[in-house]
């Protein structure tokens, strides 16, 4: 690694996380988090200063934290979305969703806090429009994202040396959105949704803001 700042992006094997990695690559060395080792290696080969860092967020303790000897930016993009009415949500649906969308975020942040504090670093949390409005059929996912919003706000207060940014994208053209449309029983036309690169650019603008500016929330909607 060089003397450039270092960013860890979870969910970098796909969609918004991969786009964020591409947006940060010109200014940051990158650790690319995810489970799909092939996708991570392909992206690492494309981006100078990027290293694949495969691990499962449901087993954060298994991650080799030595890879992040310095950390300036931690972007939590990994997430899952299981749709359906609350009456049909099982304990396993709740547990799987909260494991990835919230508990892993809290656990990984805590493990990396010493390095982030040392750097006066930045934590970016990819939330969702569903973290601001809970619509029918979206209860479990929305609850996890409302909780993620609370987590971000509390972290900002607890850790005054850090910058903490919540990003709320609307529907974005990624494999998750394709799966969401399948769960909704509708067609998937990526042209109708936000380009993940646009979310990547929004994240980069928050990360690259001058030190006097703390961009706490970014909302990205479809036009
Ligand atoms: N797409 C949208 O419309 C939309 C809108 C608003 C907010 N969001 C949010 O944006 C974020 C990224 O979503 P996306 O659309 O880019 O989804 P995506 O294309 O499905 O990517 C999800 C990412 O999460 C990772 N992930 C999931 N479970 C994991 C686990 N157990 N351990 C490690 N990594 C795991 C996946 O890695 P592997 O595949 O390698 O396991 C993948 O890289 C999510 O937090 C989502 O809630 C998405």
mmCIF file of C-alpha atoms and ligand atoms in Angstrom:
data_model
loop_
_atom_site.group_PDB
_atom_site.id
_atom_site.type_symbol
_atom_site.label_atom_id
_atom_site.label_comp_id
_atom_site.label_asym_id
_atom_site.label_seq_id
_atom_site.Cartn_x
_atom_site.Cartn_y
_atom_site.Cartn_z
ATOM 1 C CA UNK A 1 0.000 0.000 0.000
ATOM 2 C CA UNK A 2 1.067 3.591 -0.657
ATOM 3 C CA UNK A 3 0.834 6.613 1.648
ATOM 4 C CA UNK A 4 -2.599 7.456 0.230
ATOM 5 C CA UNK A 5 -5.577 7.268 2.611
ATOM 6 C CA UNK A 6 -7.137 3.808 2.919
ATOM 7 C CA UNK A 7 -10.839 3.022 2.517
ATOM 8 C CA UNK A 8 -12.575 -0.269 3.291
ATOM 9 C CA UNK A 9 -15.787 -0.774 1.319
ATOM 10 C CA UNK A 10 -18.076 -3.663 2.297
ATOM 11 C CA UNK A 11 -20.347 -5.028 -0.423
ATOM 12 C CA UNK A 12 -17.677 -4.124 -2.987
ATOM 13 C CA UNK A 13 -18.315 -7.309 -4.978
ATOM 14 C CA UNK A 14 -21.540 -5.900 -6.432
ATOM 15 C CA UNK A 15 -23.773 -2.942 -7.214
ATOM 16 C CA UNK A 16 -23.427 0.214 -5.146
ATOM 17 C CA UNK A 17 -20.366 -0.990 -3.196
ATOM 18 C CA UNK A 18 -18.438 -1.693 -6.413
ATOM 19 C CA UNK A 19 -19.423 1.741 -7.753
ATOM 20 C CA UNK A 20 -18.265 3.423 -4.522
ATOM 21 C CA UNK A 21 -14.924 1.615 -4.810
ATOM 22 C CA UNK A 22 -14.538 2.897 -8.387
ATOM 23 C CA UNK A 23 -15.328 6.451 -7.239
ATOM 24 C CA UNK A 24 -12.807 6.357 -4.391
ATOM 25 C CA UNK A 25 -10.046 4.592 -6.362
ATOM 26 C CA UNK A 26 -8.449 7.790 -7.759
ATOM 27 C CA UNK A 27 -7.828 9.128 -4.238
ATOM 28 C CA UNK A 28 -7.740 6.110 -1.898
ATOM 29 C CA UNK A 29 -6.108 2.729 -1.567
ATOM 30 C CA UNK A 30 -8.944 0.262 -1.164
ATOM 31 C CA UNK A 31 -9.826 -2.865 0.752
ATOM 32 C CA UNK A 32 -12.688 -4.550 -1.076
ATOM 33 C CA UNK A 33 -15.052 -6.450 1.259
ATOM 34 C CA UNK A 34 -17.562 -9.126 0.185
ATOM 35 C CA UNK A 35 -17.887 -12.903 -0.080
ATOM 36 C CA UNK A 36 -17.578 -13.390 -3.854
ATOM 37 C CA UNK A 37 -13.815 -13.793 -4.205
ATOM 38 C CA UNK A 38 -13.919 -13.843 -8.026
ATOM 39 C CA UNK A 39 -15.832 -10.555 -8.240
ATOM 40 C CA UNK A 40 -13.534 -8.942 -5.673
ATOM 41 C CA UNK A 41 -10.382 -10.110 -7.491
ATOM 42 C CA UNK A 42 -11.686 -8.830 -10.846
ATOM 43 C CA UNK A 43 -12.402 -5.401 -9.345
ATOM 44 C CA UNK A 44 -9.050 -5.332 -7.531
ATOM 45 C CA UNK A 45 -7.299 -6.042 -10.843
ATOM 46 C CA UNK A 46 -9.151 -3.111 -12.418
ATOM 47 C CA UNK A 47 -8.381 -0.555 -9.686
ATOM 48 C CA UNK A 48 -4.763 0.378 -8.849
ATOM 49 C CA UNK A 49 -4.158 0.273 -5.072
ATOM 50 C CA UNK A 50 -7.102 -2.067 -4.431
ATOM 51 C CA UNK A 51 -6.932 -5.359 -2.531
ATOM 52 C CA UNK A 52 -9.649 -8.004 -2.308
ATOM 53 C CA UNK A 53 -10.615 -8.677 1.325
ATOM 54 C CA UNK A 54 -13.152 -11.508 1.275
ATOM 55 C CA UNK A 55 -15.020 -12.304 4.476
ATOM 56 C CA UNK A 56 -18.572 -13.077 5.577
ATOM 57 C CA UNK A 57 -20.212 -10.311 7.579
ATOM 58 C CA UNK A 58 -22.167 -12.882 9.564
ATOM 59 C CA UNK A 59 -18.767 -13.966 10.924
ATOM 60 C CA UNK A 60 -16.903 -10.672 11.333
ATOM 61 C CA UNK A 61 -14.526 -12.280 13.827
ATOM 62 C CA UNK A 62 -13.090 -14.360 10.944
ATOM 63 C CA UNK A 63 -11.915 -11.235 9.066
ATOM 64 C CA UNK A 64 -8.145 -10.720 8.982
ATOM 65 C CA UNK A 65 -8.024 -7.233 10.469
ATOM 66 C CA UNK A 66 -4.269 -7.082 9.930
ATOM 67 C CA UNK A 67 -5.092 -6.138 6.318
ATOM 68 C CA UNK A 68 -6.398 -2.802 7.637
ATOM 69 C CA UNK A 69 -3.310 -1.590 9.499
ATOM 70 C CA UNK A 70 -4.379 1.969 8.603
ATOM 71 C CA UNK A 71 -7.970 3.017 7.951
ATOM 72 C CA UNK A 72 -9.285 6.452 7.014
ATOM 73 C CA UNK A 73 -12.685 5.596 5.554
ATOM 74 C CA UNK A 74 -15.096 2.754 6.328
ATOM 75 C CA UNK A 75 -18.020 2.405 3.914
ATOM 76 C CA UNK A 76 -20.759 -0.040 4.918
ATOM 77 C CA UNK A 77 -22.525 -0.898 1.660
ATOM 78 C CA UNK A 78 -23.252 -4.625 2.126
ATOM 79 C CA UNK A 79 -26.925 -5.315 2.708
ATOM 80 C CA UNK A 80 -29.784 -7.679 1.995
ATOM 81 C CA UNK A 81 -33.480 -7.026 1.303
ATOM 82 C CA UNK A 82 -36.161 -9.624 2.047
ATOM 83 C CA UNK A 83 -39.620 -8.292 1.205
ATOM 84 C CA UNK A 84 -43.051 -9.430 2.350
ATOM 85 C CA UNK A 85 -45.783 -8.612 4.859
ATOM 86 C CA UNK A 86 -44.796 -8.595 8.517
ATOM 87 C CA UNK A 87 -47.369 -11.316 9.206
ATOM 88 C CA UNK A 88 -45.250 -13.689 7.110
ATOM 89 C CA UNK A 89 -41.830 -12.638 8.415
ATOM 90 C CA UNK A 90 -40.093 -15.446 10.290
ATOM 91 C CA UNK A 91 -37.585 -15.071 13.086
ATOM 92 C CA UNK A 92 -34.979 -16.229 10.565
ATOM 93 C CA UNK A 93 -35.938 -13.389 8.133
ATOM 94 C CA UNK A 94 -35.532 -10.841 10.942
ATOM 95 C CA UNK A 95 -32.286 -12.384 12.115
ATOM 96 C CA UNK A 96 -30.680 -12.659 8.648
ATOM 97 C CA UNK A 97 -31.616 -9.091 7.770
ATOM 98 C CA UNK A 98 -30.436 -7.530 11.015
ATOM 99 C CA UNK A 99 -27.273 -9.672 11.041
ATOM 100 C CA UNK A 100 -26.012 -8.111 7.796
ATOM 101 C CA UNK A 101 -27.730 -4.691 7.738
ATOM 102 C CA UNK A 102 -27.073 -3.713 11.364
ATOM 103 C CA UNK A 103 -25.214 -6.105 13.666
ATOM 104 C CA UNK A 104 -22.265 -6.607 11.282
ATOM 105 C CA UNK A 105 -22.059 -2.823 10.803
ATOM 106 C CA UNK A 106 -21.815 -2.249 14.552
ATOM 107 C CA UNK A 107 -19.359 -5.104 15.104
ATOM 108 C CA UNK A 108 -17.029 -4.223 12.229
ATOM 109 C CA UNK A 109 -17.065 -0.530 13.162
ATOM 110 C CA UNK A 110 -16.141 -1.358 16.758
ATOM 111 C CA UNK A 111 -13.272 -3.593 15.653
ATOM 112 C CA UNK A 112 -11.902 -0.832 13.419
ATOM 113 C CA UNK A 113 -12.612 2.127 15.730
ATOM 114 C CA UNK A 114 -9.046 2.430 17.068
ATOM 115 C CA UNK A 115 -7.721 2.874 13.505
ATOM 116 C CA UNK A 116 -10.520 5.217 12.526
ATOM 117 C CA UNK A 117 -9.971 7.375 15.627
ATOM 118 C CA UNK A 118 -6.240 7.490 14.934
ATOM 119 C CA UNK A 119 -6.955 8.754 11.405
ATOM 120 C CA UNK A 120 -9.763 11.154 12.378
ATOM 121 C CA UNK A 121 -11.653 8.991 9.918
ATOM 122 C CA UNK A 122 -15.006 8.805 8.174
ATOM 123 C CA UNK A 123 -17.757 6.171 8.439
ATOM 124 C CA UNK A 124 -20.265 6.059 5.572
ATOM 125 C CA UNK A 125 -23.454 4.010 5.965
ATOM 126 C CA UNK A 126 -25.447 3.111 2.874
ATOM 127 C CA UNK A 127 -28.982 3.384 4.135
ATOM 128 C CA UNK A 128 -32.083 3.553 1.890
ATOM 129 C CA UNK A 129 -35.258 5.495 1.229
ATOM 130 C CA UNK A 130 -36.714 2.661 3.335
ATOM 131 C CA UNK A 131 -34.697 4.034 6.274
ATOM 132 C CA UNK A 132 -36.864 7.175 6.149
ATOM 133 C CA UNK A 133 -40.274 5.778 5.133
ATOM 134 C CA UNK A 134 -41.582 2.301 6.019
ATOM 135 C CA UNK A 135 -43.902 1.105 3.259
ATOM 136 C CA UNK A 136 -46.146 -1.981 3.306
ATOM 137 C CA UNK A 137 -44.237 -5.132 2.407
ATOM 138 C CA UNK A 138 -40.929 -3.543 3.373
ATOM 139 C CA UNK A 139 -41.227 -3.860 7.175
ATOM 140 C CA UNK A 140 -38.240 -6.051 8.043
ATOM 141 C CA UNK A 141 -35.856 -4.246 5.692
ATOM 142 C CA UNK A 142 -37.181 -0.792 6.707
ATOM 143 C CA UNK A 143 -36.816 -1.636 10.410
ATOM 144 C CA UNK A 144 -33.173 -2.604 9.818
ATOM 145 C CA UNK A 145 -32.519 0.643 7.935
ATOM 146 C CA UNK A 146 -34.345 2.830 10.514
ATOM 147 C CA UNK A 147 -32.098 1.186 13.102
ATOM 148 C CA UNK A 148 -29.056 1.846 10.902
ATOM 149 C CA UNK A 149 -30.021 5.529 10.809
ATOM 150 C CA UNK A 150 -30.203 5.607 14.620
ATOM 151 C CA UNK A 151 -26.869 3.823 14.781
ATOM 152 C CA UNK A 152 -25.258 6.452 12.534
ATOM 153 C CA UNK A 153 -26.683 9.352 14.544
ATOM 154 C CA UNK A 154 -25.533 7.814 17.841
ATOM 155 C CA UNK A 155 -22.067 7.024 16.443
ATOM 156 C CA UNK A 156 -21.702 10.658 15.325
ATOM 157 C CA UNK A 157 -22.409 11.777 18.885
ATOM 158 C CA UNK A 158 -20.281 9.115 20.562
ATOM 159 C CA UNK A 159 -17.225 9.645 18.344
ATOM 160 C CA UNK A 160 -16.699 13.375 17.804
ATOM 161 C CA UNK A 161 -13.330 12.790 16.108
ATOM 162 C CA UNK A 162 -15.068 10.947 13.253
ATOM 163 C CA UNK A 163 -17.268 12.083 10.401
ATOM 164 C CA UNK A 164 -20.361 9.890 9.964
ATOM 165 C CA UNK A 165 -22.500 10.062 6.826
ATOM 166 C CA UNK A 166 -25.792 8.285 6.122
ATOM 167 C CA UNK A 167 -26.578 7.919 2.407
ATOM 168 C CA UNK A 168 -30.175 7.276 1.347
ATOM 169 C CA UNK A 169 -30.372 6.034 -2.244
ATOM 170 C CA UNK A 170 -33.690 5.484 -3.994
ATOM 171 C CA UNK A 171 -34.115 2.483 -6.285
ATOM 172 C CA UNK A 172 -30.734 1.840 -7.896
ATOM 173 C CA UNK A 173 -29.939 -0.448 -10.838
ATOM 174 C CA UNK A 174 -28.112 -3.321 -9.113
ATOM 175 C CA UNK A 175 -28.577 -7.067 -8.634
ATOM 176 C CA UNK A 176 -30.426 -6.259 -5.358
ATOM 177 C CA UNK A 177 -32.978 -4.142 -7.242
ATOM 178 C CA UNK A 178 -33.387 -6.884 -9.825
ATOM 179 C CA UNK A 179 -34.156 -9.290 -6.979
ATOM 180 C CA UNK A 180 -36.491 -6.755 -5.318
ATOM 181 C CA UNK A 181 -38.461 -6.444 -8.557
ATOM 182 C CA UNK A 182 -38.668 -10.255 -8.743
ATOM 183 C CA UNK A 183 -39.984 -10.332 -5.136
ATOM 184 C CA UNK A 184 -42.507 -7.617 -6.086
ATOM 185 C CA UNK A 185 -43.559 -9.612 -9.156
ATOM 186 C CA UNK A 186 -42.663 -6.754 -11.545
ATOM 187 C CA UNK A 187 -40.306 -6.354 -14.497
ATOM 188 C CA UNK A 188 -36.776 -4.977 -14.116
ATOM 189 C CA UNK A 189 -35.702 -2.161 -16.404
ATOM 190 C CA UNK A 190 -32.374 -0.731 -15.152
ATOM 191 C CA UNK A 191 -32.956 2.450 -17.174
ATOM 192 C CA UNK A 192 -35.767 3.382 -14.726
ATOM 193 C CA UNK A 193 -33.445 3.426 -11.729
ATOM 194 C CA UNK A 194 -30.450 5.390 -10.407
ATOM 195 C CA UNK A 195 -27.092 4.455 -11.912
ATOM 196 C CA UNK A 196 -24.964 2.999 -9.064
ATOM 197 C CA UNK A 197 -22.109 5.227 -10.303
ATOM 198 C CA UNK A 198 -24.214 8.240 -9.263
ATOM 199 C CA UNK A 199 -24.396 6.922 -5.699
ATOM 200 C CA UNK A 200 -20.648 6.293 -5.863
ATOM 201 C CA UNK A 201 -20.041 9.915 -6.842
ATOM 202 C CA UNK A 202 -22.308 11.159 -4.026
ATOM 203 C CA UNK A 203 -20.316 9.112 -1.507
ATOM 204 C CA UNK A 204 -17.015 10.393 -2.895
ATOM 205 C CA UNK A 205 -18.205 13.997 -2.583
ATOM 206 C CA UNK A 206 -19.005 13.442 1.124
ATOM 207 C CA UNK A 207 -15.665 11.702 1.715
ATOM 208 C CA UNK A 208 -13.678 14.339 -0.172
ATOM 209 C CA UNK A 209 -15.421 17.304 1.495
ATOM 210 C CA UNK A 210 -12.958 19.739 3.064
ATOM 211 C CA UNK A 211 -12.210 18.947 6.747
ATOM 212 C CA UNK A 212 -14.360 21.862 8.008
ATOM 213 C CA UNK A 213 -17.459 20.263 6.411
ATOM 214 C CA UNK A 214 -19.280 17.294 7.902
ATOM 215 C CA UNK A 215 -21.851 16.018 5.415
ATOM 216 C CA UNK A 216 -24.117 14.029 7.697
ATOM 217 C CA UNK A 217 -26.868 12.968 5.275
ATOM 218 C CA UNK A 218 -27.097 12.492 1.517
ATOM 219 C CA UNK A 219 -30.392 11.663 -0.204
ATOM 220 C CA UNK A 220 -30.181 10.398 -3.797
ATOM 221 C CA UNK A 221 -33.519 10.023 -5.599
ATOM 222 C CA UNK A 222 -34.561 8.970 -9.071
ATOM 223 C CA UNK A 223 -35.529 11.925 -11.257
HETATM 224 N N1 LIG B 1 -30.233 -1.249 -5.094
HETATM 225 C C1 LIG B 1 -31.104 -0.422 -4.541
HETATM 226 O O1 LIG B 1 -32.132 -0.073 -5.110
HETATM 227 C C2 LIG B 1 -30.815 0.146 -3.169
HETATM 228 C C3 LIG B 1 -31.574 1.267 -2.756
HETATM 229 C C4 LIG B 1 -31.323 1.806 -1.498
HETATM 230 C C5 LIG B 1 -30.355 1.260 -0.684
HETATM 231 N N2 LIG B 1 -29.647 0.171 -1.105
HETATM 232 C C6 LIG B 1 -28.631 -0.342 -0.195
HETATM 233 O O2 LIG B 1 -27.387 -0.263 -0.851
HETATM 234 C C7 LIG B 1 -26.502 -1.272 -0.339
HETATM 235 C C8 LIG B 1 -25.893 -2.026 -1.497
HETATM 236 O O3 LIG B 1 -26.949 -2.666 -2.220
HETATM 237 P P1 LIG B 1 -26.791 -3.127 -3.740
HETATM 238 O O4 LIG B 1 -28.009 -2.696 -4.441
HETATM 239 O O5 LIG B 1 -25.452 -2.753 -4.230
HETATM 240 O O6 LIG B 1 -26.922 -4.705 -3.525
HETATM 241 P P2 LIG B 1 -26.168 -5.943 -4.212
HETATM 242 O O7 LIG B 1 -25.793 -5.610 -5.608
HETATM 243 O O8 LIG B 1 -27.056 -7.109 -3.947
HETATM 244 O O9 LIG B 1 -24.856 -6.070 -3.335
HETATM 245 C C9 LIG B 1 -24.947 -6.447 -1.990
HETATM 246 C C10 LIG B 1 -23.553 -6.616 -1.447
HETATM 247 O O10 LIG B 1 -23.647 -7.022 -0.080
HETATM 248 C C11 LIG B 1 -22.737 -8.072 0.135
HETATM 249 N N3 LIG B 1 -23.189 -8.970 1.185
HETATM 250 C C12 LIG B 1 -24.431 -9.427 1.413
HETATM 251 N N4 LIG B 1 -24.423 -10.304 2.434
HETATM 252 C C13 LIG B 1 -23.139 -10.387 2.854
HETATM 253 C C14 LIG B 1 -22.477 -11.130 3.869
HETATM 254 N N5 LIG B 1 -23.126 -11.999 4.670
HETATM 255 N N6 LIG B 1 -21.139 -10.978 4.023
HETATM 256 C C15 LIG B 1 -20.444 -10.131 3.215
HETATM 257 N N7 LIG B 1 -21.027 -9.410 2.236
HETATM 258 C C16 LIG B 1 -22.344 -9.541 2.059
HETATM 259 C C17 LIG B 1 -22.689 -8.812 -1.192
HETATM 260 O O11 LIG B 1 -21.479 -9.526 -1.256
HETATM 261 P P3 LIG B 1 -21.376 -11.006 -1.896
HETATM 262 O O12 LIG B 1 -22.319 -11.030 -3.067
HETATM 263 O O13 LIG B 1 -19.930 -11.095 -2.269
HETATM 264 O O14 LIG B 1 -21.787 -11.902 -0.816
HETATM 265 C C18 LIG B 1 -22.749 -7.663 -2.190
HETATM 266 O O15 LIG B 1 -21.457 -7.166 -2.444
HETATM 267 C C19 LIG B 1 -27.352 -2.134 0.598
HETATM 268 O O16 LIG B 1 -27.091 -1.762 1.927
HETATM 269 C C20 LIG B 1 -28.777 -1.789 0.206
HETATM 270 O O17 LIG B 1 -29.670 -1.966 1.279
HETATM 271 C C21 LIG B 1 -29.846 -0.386 -2.335
#
